[in-house]
Every structure is written in structure tokens, then in C-alpha cells.
CSV table of C-alpha atoms and ligand atoms in Angstrom, one decimal:
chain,number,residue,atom,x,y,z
R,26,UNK,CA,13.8,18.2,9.1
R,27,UNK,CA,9.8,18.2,8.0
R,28,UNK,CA,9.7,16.0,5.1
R,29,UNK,CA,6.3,15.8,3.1
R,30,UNK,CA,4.7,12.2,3.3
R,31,UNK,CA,1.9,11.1,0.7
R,32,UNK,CA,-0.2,8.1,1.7
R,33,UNK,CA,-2.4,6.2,-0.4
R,34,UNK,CA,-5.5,4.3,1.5
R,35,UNK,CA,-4.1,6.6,4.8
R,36,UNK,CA,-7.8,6.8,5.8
R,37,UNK,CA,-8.0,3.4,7.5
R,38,UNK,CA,-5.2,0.2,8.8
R,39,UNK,CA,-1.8,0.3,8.2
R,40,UNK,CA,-1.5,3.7,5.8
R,41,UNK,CA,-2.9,5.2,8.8
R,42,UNK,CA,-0.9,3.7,11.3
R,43,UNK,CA,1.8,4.9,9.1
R,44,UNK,CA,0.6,8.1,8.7
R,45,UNK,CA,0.7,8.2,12.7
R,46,UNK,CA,4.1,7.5,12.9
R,47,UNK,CA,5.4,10.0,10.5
R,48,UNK,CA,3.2,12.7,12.2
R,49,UNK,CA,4.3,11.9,15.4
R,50,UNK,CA,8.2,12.6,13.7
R,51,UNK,CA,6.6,16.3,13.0
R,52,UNK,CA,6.3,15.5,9.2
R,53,UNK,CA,3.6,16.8,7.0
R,54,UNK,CA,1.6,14.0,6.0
R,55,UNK,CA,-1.5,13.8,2.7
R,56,UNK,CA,-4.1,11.3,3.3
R,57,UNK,CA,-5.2,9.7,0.3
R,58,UNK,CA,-8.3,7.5,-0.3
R,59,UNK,CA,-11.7,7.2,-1.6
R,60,UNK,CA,-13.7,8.4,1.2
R,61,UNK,CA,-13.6,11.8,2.5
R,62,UNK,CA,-14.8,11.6,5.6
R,63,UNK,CA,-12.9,8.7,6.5
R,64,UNK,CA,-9.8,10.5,5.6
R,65,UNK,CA,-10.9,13.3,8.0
R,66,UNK,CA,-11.7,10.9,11.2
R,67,UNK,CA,-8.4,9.1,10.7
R,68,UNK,CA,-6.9,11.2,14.0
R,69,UNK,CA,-3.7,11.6,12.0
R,70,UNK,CA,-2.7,15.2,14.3
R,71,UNK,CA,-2.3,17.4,11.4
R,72,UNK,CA,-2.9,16.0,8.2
R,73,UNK,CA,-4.2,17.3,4.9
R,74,UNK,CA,-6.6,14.7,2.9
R,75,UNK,CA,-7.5,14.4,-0.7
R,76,UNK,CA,-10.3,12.1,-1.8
R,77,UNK,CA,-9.5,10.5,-4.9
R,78,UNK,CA,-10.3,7.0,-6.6
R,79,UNK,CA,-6.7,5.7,-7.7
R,80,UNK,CA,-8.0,3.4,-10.5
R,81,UNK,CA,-8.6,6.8,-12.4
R,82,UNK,CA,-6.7,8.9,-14.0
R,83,UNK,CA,-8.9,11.3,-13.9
R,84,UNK,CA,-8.7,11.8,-10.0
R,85,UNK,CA,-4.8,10.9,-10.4
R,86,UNK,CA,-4.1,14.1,-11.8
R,87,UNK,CA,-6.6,16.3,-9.5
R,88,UNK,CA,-4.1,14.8,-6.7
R,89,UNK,CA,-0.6,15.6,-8.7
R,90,UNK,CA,-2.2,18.9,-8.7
R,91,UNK,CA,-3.1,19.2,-5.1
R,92,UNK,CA,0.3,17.8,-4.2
R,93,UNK,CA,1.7,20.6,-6.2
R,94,UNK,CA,0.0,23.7,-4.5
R,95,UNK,CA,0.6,21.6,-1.0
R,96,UNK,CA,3.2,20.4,-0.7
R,97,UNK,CA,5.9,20.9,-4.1
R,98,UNK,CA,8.0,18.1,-2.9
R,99,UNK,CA,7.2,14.4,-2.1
R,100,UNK,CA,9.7,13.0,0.3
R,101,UNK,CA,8.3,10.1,1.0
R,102,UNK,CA,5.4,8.2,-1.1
R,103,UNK,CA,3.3,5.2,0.7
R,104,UNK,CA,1.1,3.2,-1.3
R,105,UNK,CA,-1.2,1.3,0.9
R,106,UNK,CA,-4.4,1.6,-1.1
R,107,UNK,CA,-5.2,-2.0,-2.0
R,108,UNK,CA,-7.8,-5.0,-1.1
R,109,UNK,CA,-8.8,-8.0,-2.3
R,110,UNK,CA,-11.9,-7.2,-4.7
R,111,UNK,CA,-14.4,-8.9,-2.2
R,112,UNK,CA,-15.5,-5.2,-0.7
R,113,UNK,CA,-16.2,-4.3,-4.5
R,114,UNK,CA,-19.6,-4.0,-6.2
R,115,UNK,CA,-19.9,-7.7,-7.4
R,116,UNK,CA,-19.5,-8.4,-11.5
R,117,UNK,CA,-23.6,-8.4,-11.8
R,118,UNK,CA,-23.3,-11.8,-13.9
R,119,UNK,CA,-23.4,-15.0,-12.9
R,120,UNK,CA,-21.7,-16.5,-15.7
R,121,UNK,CA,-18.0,-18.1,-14.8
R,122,UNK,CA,-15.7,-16.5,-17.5
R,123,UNK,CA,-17.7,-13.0,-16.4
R,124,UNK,CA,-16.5,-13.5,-12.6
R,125,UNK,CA,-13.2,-14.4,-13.4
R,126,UNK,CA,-13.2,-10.9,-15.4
R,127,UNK,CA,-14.4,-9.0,-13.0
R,128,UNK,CA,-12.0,-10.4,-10.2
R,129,UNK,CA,-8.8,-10.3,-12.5
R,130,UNK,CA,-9.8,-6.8,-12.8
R,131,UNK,CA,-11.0,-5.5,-10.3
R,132,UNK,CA,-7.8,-6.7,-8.2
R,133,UNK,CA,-5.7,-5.4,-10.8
R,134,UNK,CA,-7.4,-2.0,-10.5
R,135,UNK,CA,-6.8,-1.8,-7.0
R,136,UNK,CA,-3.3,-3.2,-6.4
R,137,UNK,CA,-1.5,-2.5,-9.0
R,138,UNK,CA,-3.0,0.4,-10.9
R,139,UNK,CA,-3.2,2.5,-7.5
R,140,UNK,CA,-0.1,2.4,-7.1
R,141,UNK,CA,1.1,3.1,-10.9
R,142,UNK,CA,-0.9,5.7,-11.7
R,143,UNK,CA,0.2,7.6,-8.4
R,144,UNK,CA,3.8,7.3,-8.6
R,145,UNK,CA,4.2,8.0,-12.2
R,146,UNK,CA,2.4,11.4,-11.4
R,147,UNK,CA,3.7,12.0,-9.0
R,148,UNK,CA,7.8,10.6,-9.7
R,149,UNK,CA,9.3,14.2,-11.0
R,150,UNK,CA,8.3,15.7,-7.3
R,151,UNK,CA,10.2,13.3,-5.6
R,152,UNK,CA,13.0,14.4,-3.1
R,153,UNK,CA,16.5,14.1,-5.0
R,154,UNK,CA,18.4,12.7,-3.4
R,155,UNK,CA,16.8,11.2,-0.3
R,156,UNK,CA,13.1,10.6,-1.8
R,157,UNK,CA,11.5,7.2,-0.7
R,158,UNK,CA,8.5,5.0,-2.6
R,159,UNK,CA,7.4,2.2,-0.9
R,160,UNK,CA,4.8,-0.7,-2.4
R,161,UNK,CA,2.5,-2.9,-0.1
R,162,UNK,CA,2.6,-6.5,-1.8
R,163,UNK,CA,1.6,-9.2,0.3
R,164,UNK,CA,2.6,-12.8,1.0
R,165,UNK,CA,0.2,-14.0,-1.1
R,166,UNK,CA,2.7,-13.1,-4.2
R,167,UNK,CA,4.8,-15.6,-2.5
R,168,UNK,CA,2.2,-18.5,-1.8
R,169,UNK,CA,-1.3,-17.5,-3.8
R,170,UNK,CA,-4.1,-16.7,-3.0
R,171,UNK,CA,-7.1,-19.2,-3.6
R,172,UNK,CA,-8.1,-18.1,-7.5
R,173,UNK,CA,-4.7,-16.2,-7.8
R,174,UNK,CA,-6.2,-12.6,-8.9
R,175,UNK,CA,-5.2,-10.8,-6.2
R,176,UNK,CA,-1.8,-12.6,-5.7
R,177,UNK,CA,-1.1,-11.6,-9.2
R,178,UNK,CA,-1.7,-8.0,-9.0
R,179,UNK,CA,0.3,-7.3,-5.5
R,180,UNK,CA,3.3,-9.4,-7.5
R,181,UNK,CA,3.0,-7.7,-10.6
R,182,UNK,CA,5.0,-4.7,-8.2
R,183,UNK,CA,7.7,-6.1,-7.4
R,184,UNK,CA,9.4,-6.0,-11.3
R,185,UNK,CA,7.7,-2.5,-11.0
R,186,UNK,CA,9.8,-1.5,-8.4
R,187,UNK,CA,13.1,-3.2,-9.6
R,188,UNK,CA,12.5,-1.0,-12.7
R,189,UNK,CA,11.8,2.2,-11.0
R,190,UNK,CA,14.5,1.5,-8.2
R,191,UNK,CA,16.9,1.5,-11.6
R,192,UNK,CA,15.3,4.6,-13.0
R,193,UNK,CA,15.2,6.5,-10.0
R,194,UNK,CA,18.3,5.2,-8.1
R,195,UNK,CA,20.5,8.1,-10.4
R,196,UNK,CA,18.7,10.9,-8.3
R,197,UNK,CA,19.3,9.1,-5.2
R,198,UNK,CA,15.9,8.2,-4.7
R,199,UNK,CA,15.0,4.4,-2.8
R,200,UNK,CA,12.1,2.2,-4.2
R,201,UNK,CA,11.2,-0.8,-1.7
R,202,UNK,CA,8.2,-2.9,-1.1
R,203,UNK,CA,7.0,-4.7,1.8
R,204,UNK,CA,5.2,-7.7,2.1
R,205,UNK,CA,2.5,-8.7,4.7
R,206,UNK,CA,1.3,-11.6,6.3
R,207,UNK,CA,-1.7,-11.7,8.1
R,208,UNK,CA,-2.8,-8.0,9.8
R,209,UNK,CA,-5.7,-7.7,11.7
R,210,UNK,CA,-7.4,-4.7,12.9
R,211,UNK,CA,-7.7,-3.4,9.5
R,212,UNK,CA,-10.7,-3.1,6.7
R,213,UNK,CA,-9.1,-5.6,4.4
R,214,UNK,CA,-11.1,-8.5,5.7
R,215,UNK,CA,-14.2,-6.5,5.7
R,216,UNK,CA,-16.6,-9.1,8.0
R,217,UNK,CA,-15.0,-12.2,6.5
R,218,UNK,CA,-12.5,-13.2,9.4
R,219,UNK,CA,-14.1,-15.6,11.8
R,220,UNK,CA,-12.4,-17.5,14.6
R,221,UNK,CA,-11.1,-20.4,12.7
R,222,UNK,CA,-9.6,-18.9,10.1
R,223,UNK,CA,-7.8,-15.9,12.6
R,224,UNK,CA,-6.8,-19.7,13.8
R,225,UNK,CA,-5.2,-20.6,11.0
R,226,UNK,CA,-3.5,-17.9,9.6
R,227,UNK,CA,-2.0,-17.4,13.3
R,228,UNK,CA,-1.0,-21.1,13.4
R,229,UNK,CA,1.3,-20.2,9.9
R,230,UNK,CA,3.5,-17.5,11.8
R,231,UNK,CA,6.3,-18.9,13.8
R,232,UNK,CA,5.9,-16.7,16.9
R,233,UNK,CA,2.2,-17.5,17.1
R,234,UNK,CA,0.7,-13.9,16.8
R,235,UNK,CA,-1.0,-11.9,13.9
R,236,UNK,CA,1.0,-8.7,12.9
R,237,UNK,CA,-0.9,-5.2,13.4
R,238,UNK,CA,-1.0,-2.0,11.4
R,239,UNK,CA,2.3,-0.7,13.8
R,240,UNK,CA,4.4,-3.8,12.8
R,241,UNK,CA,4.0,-3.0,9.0
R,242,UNK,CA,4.3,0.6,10.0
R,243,UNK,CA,7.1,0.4,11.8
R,244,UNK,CA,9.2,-1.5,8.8
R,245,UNK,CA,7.8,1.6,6.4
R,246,UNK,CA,9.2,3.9,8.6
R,247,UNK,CA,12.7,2.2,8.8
R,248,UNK,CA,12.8,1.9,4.5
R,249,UNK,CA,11.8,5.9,5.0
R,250,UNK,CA,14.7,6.8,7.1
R,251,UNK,CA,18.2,8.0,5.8
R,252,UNK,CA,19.4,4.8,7.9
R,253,UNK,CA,17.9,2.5,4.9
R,254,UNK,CA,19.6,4.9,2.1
R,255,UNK,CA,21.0,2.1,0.7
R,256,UNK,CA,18.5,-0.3,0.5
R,257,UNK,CA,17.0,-0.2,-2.6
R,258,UNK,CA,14.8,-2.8,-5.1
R,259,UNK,CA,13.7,-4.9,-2.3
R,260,UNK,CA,10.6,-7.1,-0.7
R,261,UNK,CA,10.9,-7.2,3.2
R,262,UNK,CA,8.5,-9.8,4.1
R,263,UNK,CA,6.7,-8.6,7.3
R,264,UNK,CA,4.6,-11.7,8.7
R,265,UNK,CA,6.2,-13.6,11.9
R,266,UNK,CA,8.0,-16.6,10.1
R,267,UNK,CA,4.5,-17.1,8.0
R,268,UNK,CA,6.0,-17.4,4.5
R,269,UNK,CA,8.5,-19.9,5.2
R,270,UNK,CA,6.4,-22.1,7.1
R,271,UNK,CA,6.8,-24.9,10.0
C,11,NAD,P1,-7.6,-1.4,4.6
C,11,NAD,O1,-8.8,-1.9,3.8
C,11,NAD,O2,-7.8,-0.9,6.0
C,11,NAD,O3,-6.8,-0.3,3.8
C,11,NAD,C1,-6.8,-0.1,2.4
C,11,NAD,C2,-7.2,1.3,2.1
C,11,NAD,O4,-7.1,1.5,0.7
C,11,NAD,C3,-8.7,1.5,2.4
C,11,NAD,O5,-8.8,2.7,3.2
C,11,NAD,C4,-9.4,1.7,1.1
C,11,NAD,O6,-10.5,2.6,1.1
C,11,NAD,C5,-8.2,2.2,0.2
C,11,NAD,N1,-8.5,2.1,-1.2
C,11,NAD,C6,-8.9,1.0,-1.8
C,11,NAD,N2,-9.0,1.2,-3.1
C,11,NAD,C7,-8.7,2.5,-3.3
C,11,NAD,C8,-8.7,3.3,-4.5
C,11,NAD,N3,-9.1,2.9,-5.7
C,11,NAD,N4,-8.4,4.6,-4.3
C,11,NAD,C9,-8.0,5.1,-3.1
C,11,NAD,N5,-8.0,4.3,-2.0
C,11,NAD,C10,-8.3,3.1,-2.1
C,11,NAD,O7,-6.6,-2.7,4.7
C,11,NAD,P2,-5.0,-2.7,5.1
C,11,NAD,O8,-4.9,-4.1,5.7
C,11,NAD,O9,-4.6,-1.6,5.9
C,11,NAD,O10,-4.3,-2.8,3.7
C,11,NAD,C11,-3.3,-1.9,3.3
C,11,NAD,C12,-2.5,-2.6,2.2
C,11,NAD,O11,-1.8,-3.7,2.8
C,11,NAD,C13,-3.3,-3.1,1.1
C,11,NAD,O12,-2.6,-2.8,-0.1
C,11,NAD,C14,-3.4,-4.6,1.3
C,11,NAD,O13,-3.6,-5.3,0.1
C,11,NAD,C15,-2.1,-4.9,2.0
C,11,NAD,N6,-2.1,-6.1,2.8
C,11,NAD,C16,-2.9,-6.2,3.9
C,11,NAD,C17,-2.8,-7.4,4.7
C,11,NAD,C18,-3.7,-7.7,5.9
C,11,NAD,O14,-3.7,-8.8,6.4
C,11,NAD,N7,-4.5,-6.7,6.4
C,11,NAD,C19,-1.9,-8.3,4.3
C,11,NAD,C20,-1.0,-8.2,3.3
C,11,NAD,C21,-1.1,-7.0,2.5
């Protein structure tokens, strides 16, 4: 069966390696993200793309209606659009108390308001029963990360989820989110990884390699399938032993 699949920040990493996997199932898949012409050049073999910045309502509802003429039902909803802030326009102070503004903010914007704004526009076109909305936290909500803003805004989804797993568990619809350790070959670390800290976040995993956009992909793709129908309200850390440690 074709199911629709919408996937925010499906232009670039893991959405798009996620994208690739559903499309290679035959499903219809929506790329999501800011940039159009990334969205077109993401080689993801028959996929419709919307440009749309998910911090604004605004653009929210342009997709909700795009989604509507396109595709009526969401089966499965991916929300990979996130980052760290550090690929943002800078908070054009130097003053402390501004910067710690702007990156509370800006991380909150990208994490966490992404992925509300989308879902509760799109929640009433979910599949019922069988629908499927998966968050991408990271193991930073576990462990921090450095002054905490973006940690804060990927763990802010988790009680997000619980509540929407318990409002939309009654139509049979599945709310989980995974959790990554450290993925390479994606934008998130714009030019910022060098060989030592690749290193280091390497040296955390217990089987001593970083994760790639499949990995994560793969575990989406699993939560998506009717063989995870009754896994609901979950984290599934995704990061080679990293979290726990040596
Ligand atoms: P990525 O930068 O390649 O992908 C993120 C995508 O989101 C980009 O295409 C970006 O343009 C898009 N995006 C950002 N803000 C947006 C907005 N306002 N509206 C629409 N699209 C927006 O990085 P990735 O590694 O593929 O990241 C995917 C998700 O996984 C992110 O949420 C990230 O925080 C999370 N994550 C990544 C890692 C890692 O090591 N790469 C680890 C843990 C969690």
C-alpha cells in the first residue's frame, strides 16, 4: 500500500536519507525545508517539495494547505528539521544576557517550534488508525550540550510526545522519538567538526564508529512500519553505546 510520508528538513542528512528509504518502499514522500532548491537536488526518486520556514506560522499553514490538495492524508510525519543555532545569523550584540537570548531562542525555534507548529497542523490528516509522528531529539537531552540551549529544546519533545501519544493513541495513531548520537555526513555540523573532536565523539560509542543518516533512517522506518504498531510514547536512543558510556 502507498502511504503519504511528510518530512521536515528532507532536503539534506538524515530526513533525506529517510525520505530515500520510504521512496524506495514506493511511498509518496513531501520534502520539507527552507531551501527550495535544496529540496529539489535531494535525489529522492519522486518526491514533491514545499519550501517553508517552520518557525512561522505563516508558512505552517501555506504547507497544511499544500498537504491538503497533495496528498489529503498524512500517514507518516517525520520531523527532522532542527540544528544547533550555530548556522544562524548571529544575535548582532555582543552583550552576554543578548547571546544567551538569542541562543535560547533561536534553538527553541528550530527544535522545538518546527516540530509543534507542523504536527498540530497538520494532526487531523493523520492516518486513523495506523498514522505515525516521529520526533528527532538527540542525546544531548540526555547528557547537555555545552550552554544547554539546544539540549533543552530537543528535550522539551519528549513530554510533547507522551501527551500527543495520549491524545492520538484513541485513533490508533503512534507518536515516538528518536534520539541521536553523533551522525556525520550531515549539515548539522556545518564546518565545525575537525579531526579531534570526530575523535572524541567516536571514542564515546561502544562499537567505535559514528552513526550515518541510514542508521537513524533505518530506526524511523521501523517506528513507521505496522510491525512497531504498538510502540508508542517512546525515545529510542540511536548512537552505538554513546549515552551510557565506558
Ligand atoms: P541537517 O542540518 O543536514 O538537517 C536539518 C535540516 O533541517 C536542514 O536541511 C535544515 O535546512 C532544516 N531546517 C532547519 N531549520 C528549519 C526550519 N526553520 N524550517 C524548515 N527546515 C529547517 O542535519 P541532520 O544531522 O540531518 O539533522 C536532522 C535532525 O537530527 C535535526 O533535528 C538534528 O538536531 C538531529 N540530530 C542530528 C545529529 C547529528 O549528529 N547529525 C545528532 C542528534 C540529533
Amino acid at each position: 500500500m502507498t502511504r503519504n510520508i511528510v518530512i521536515s528538513g528532507g532536503g539534506t542528512g538524515i530526513g533525506r536519507a529517510a525520505a530515500r528509504v520510504f521512496a524506495a518502499d514506493g511511498d509518496r514522500v513531501l520534502l520539507l525545508g527552507r531551501r527550495a532548491e535544496v529540496l529539489e537536488k535531494a535525489g529522492v526518486p519522486g518526491a514533491l517539495t514545499c519550501a517553508a520556514d517552520l518557525t512561522e506560522p505563516g508558512d505552517v499553514r501555506g504547507v497544511a494547505r499544500f498537504v491538503a490538495q497533495e496528498l489529503g492524508t498524512v500517514d507518516v510525519l517525520v520531523h527532522s528539521a532542527g540544528g544547533a543555532g550555530n548556522l544562524e545569523p548571529g544575535p548582532g550584540s555582543d552583550d552576554p544576557l543578548d547571546r544567551v537570548a538569542h541562543d535560547w531562542t533561536v534553538n527553541f525555534r528550530l527544535n522545538t517550534l518546527t516540530a509543534v507548529l507542523l504536527t498540530e497542523a497538520l494532526k487531523d490528516r493523520l492516518a486513523d488508525p495506523g498514522g505515525r509522528v516521529l520526533f528527532l531529539s538527540s542525546i544531548a537531552a540526555y547528557r547537555g550540550s555545552g550552554s544547554g540551549a539546544y539540549a533543552a529544546a530537543k528535550a522539551a519533545l519528549h513530554p510533547y510526545a507522551h501527551d500527543l501519544a495520549r491524545q492520538l493513541g484513541p485513533r490508533g495513531v503512534t507518536v515516538n522519538v528518536v534520539a541521536p548520537g553523533y551522525v556525520e555526513d550531515t549539515e548539522f555540523f556545518g564546518d565545525g567538526m575537525t579531526e579531534e573532536r570526530r575523535a572524541r565523539l567516536v571514542g564515546e560509542t561502544v562499537n567505535g564508529r559514528a552513526g550515518t543518516p541510514g542508521d537513524v533512517a533505518a530506526t524511523l522506518h521501523w517506528l513507521a512500519s505496522p510491525l512497531a504498531g504498538h510502540i508508542t510514547s517512546q525515545v529510542i536512543q540511536v548512537n552505538g553505546g554513546a549515552e551510557r558510556g565506558h
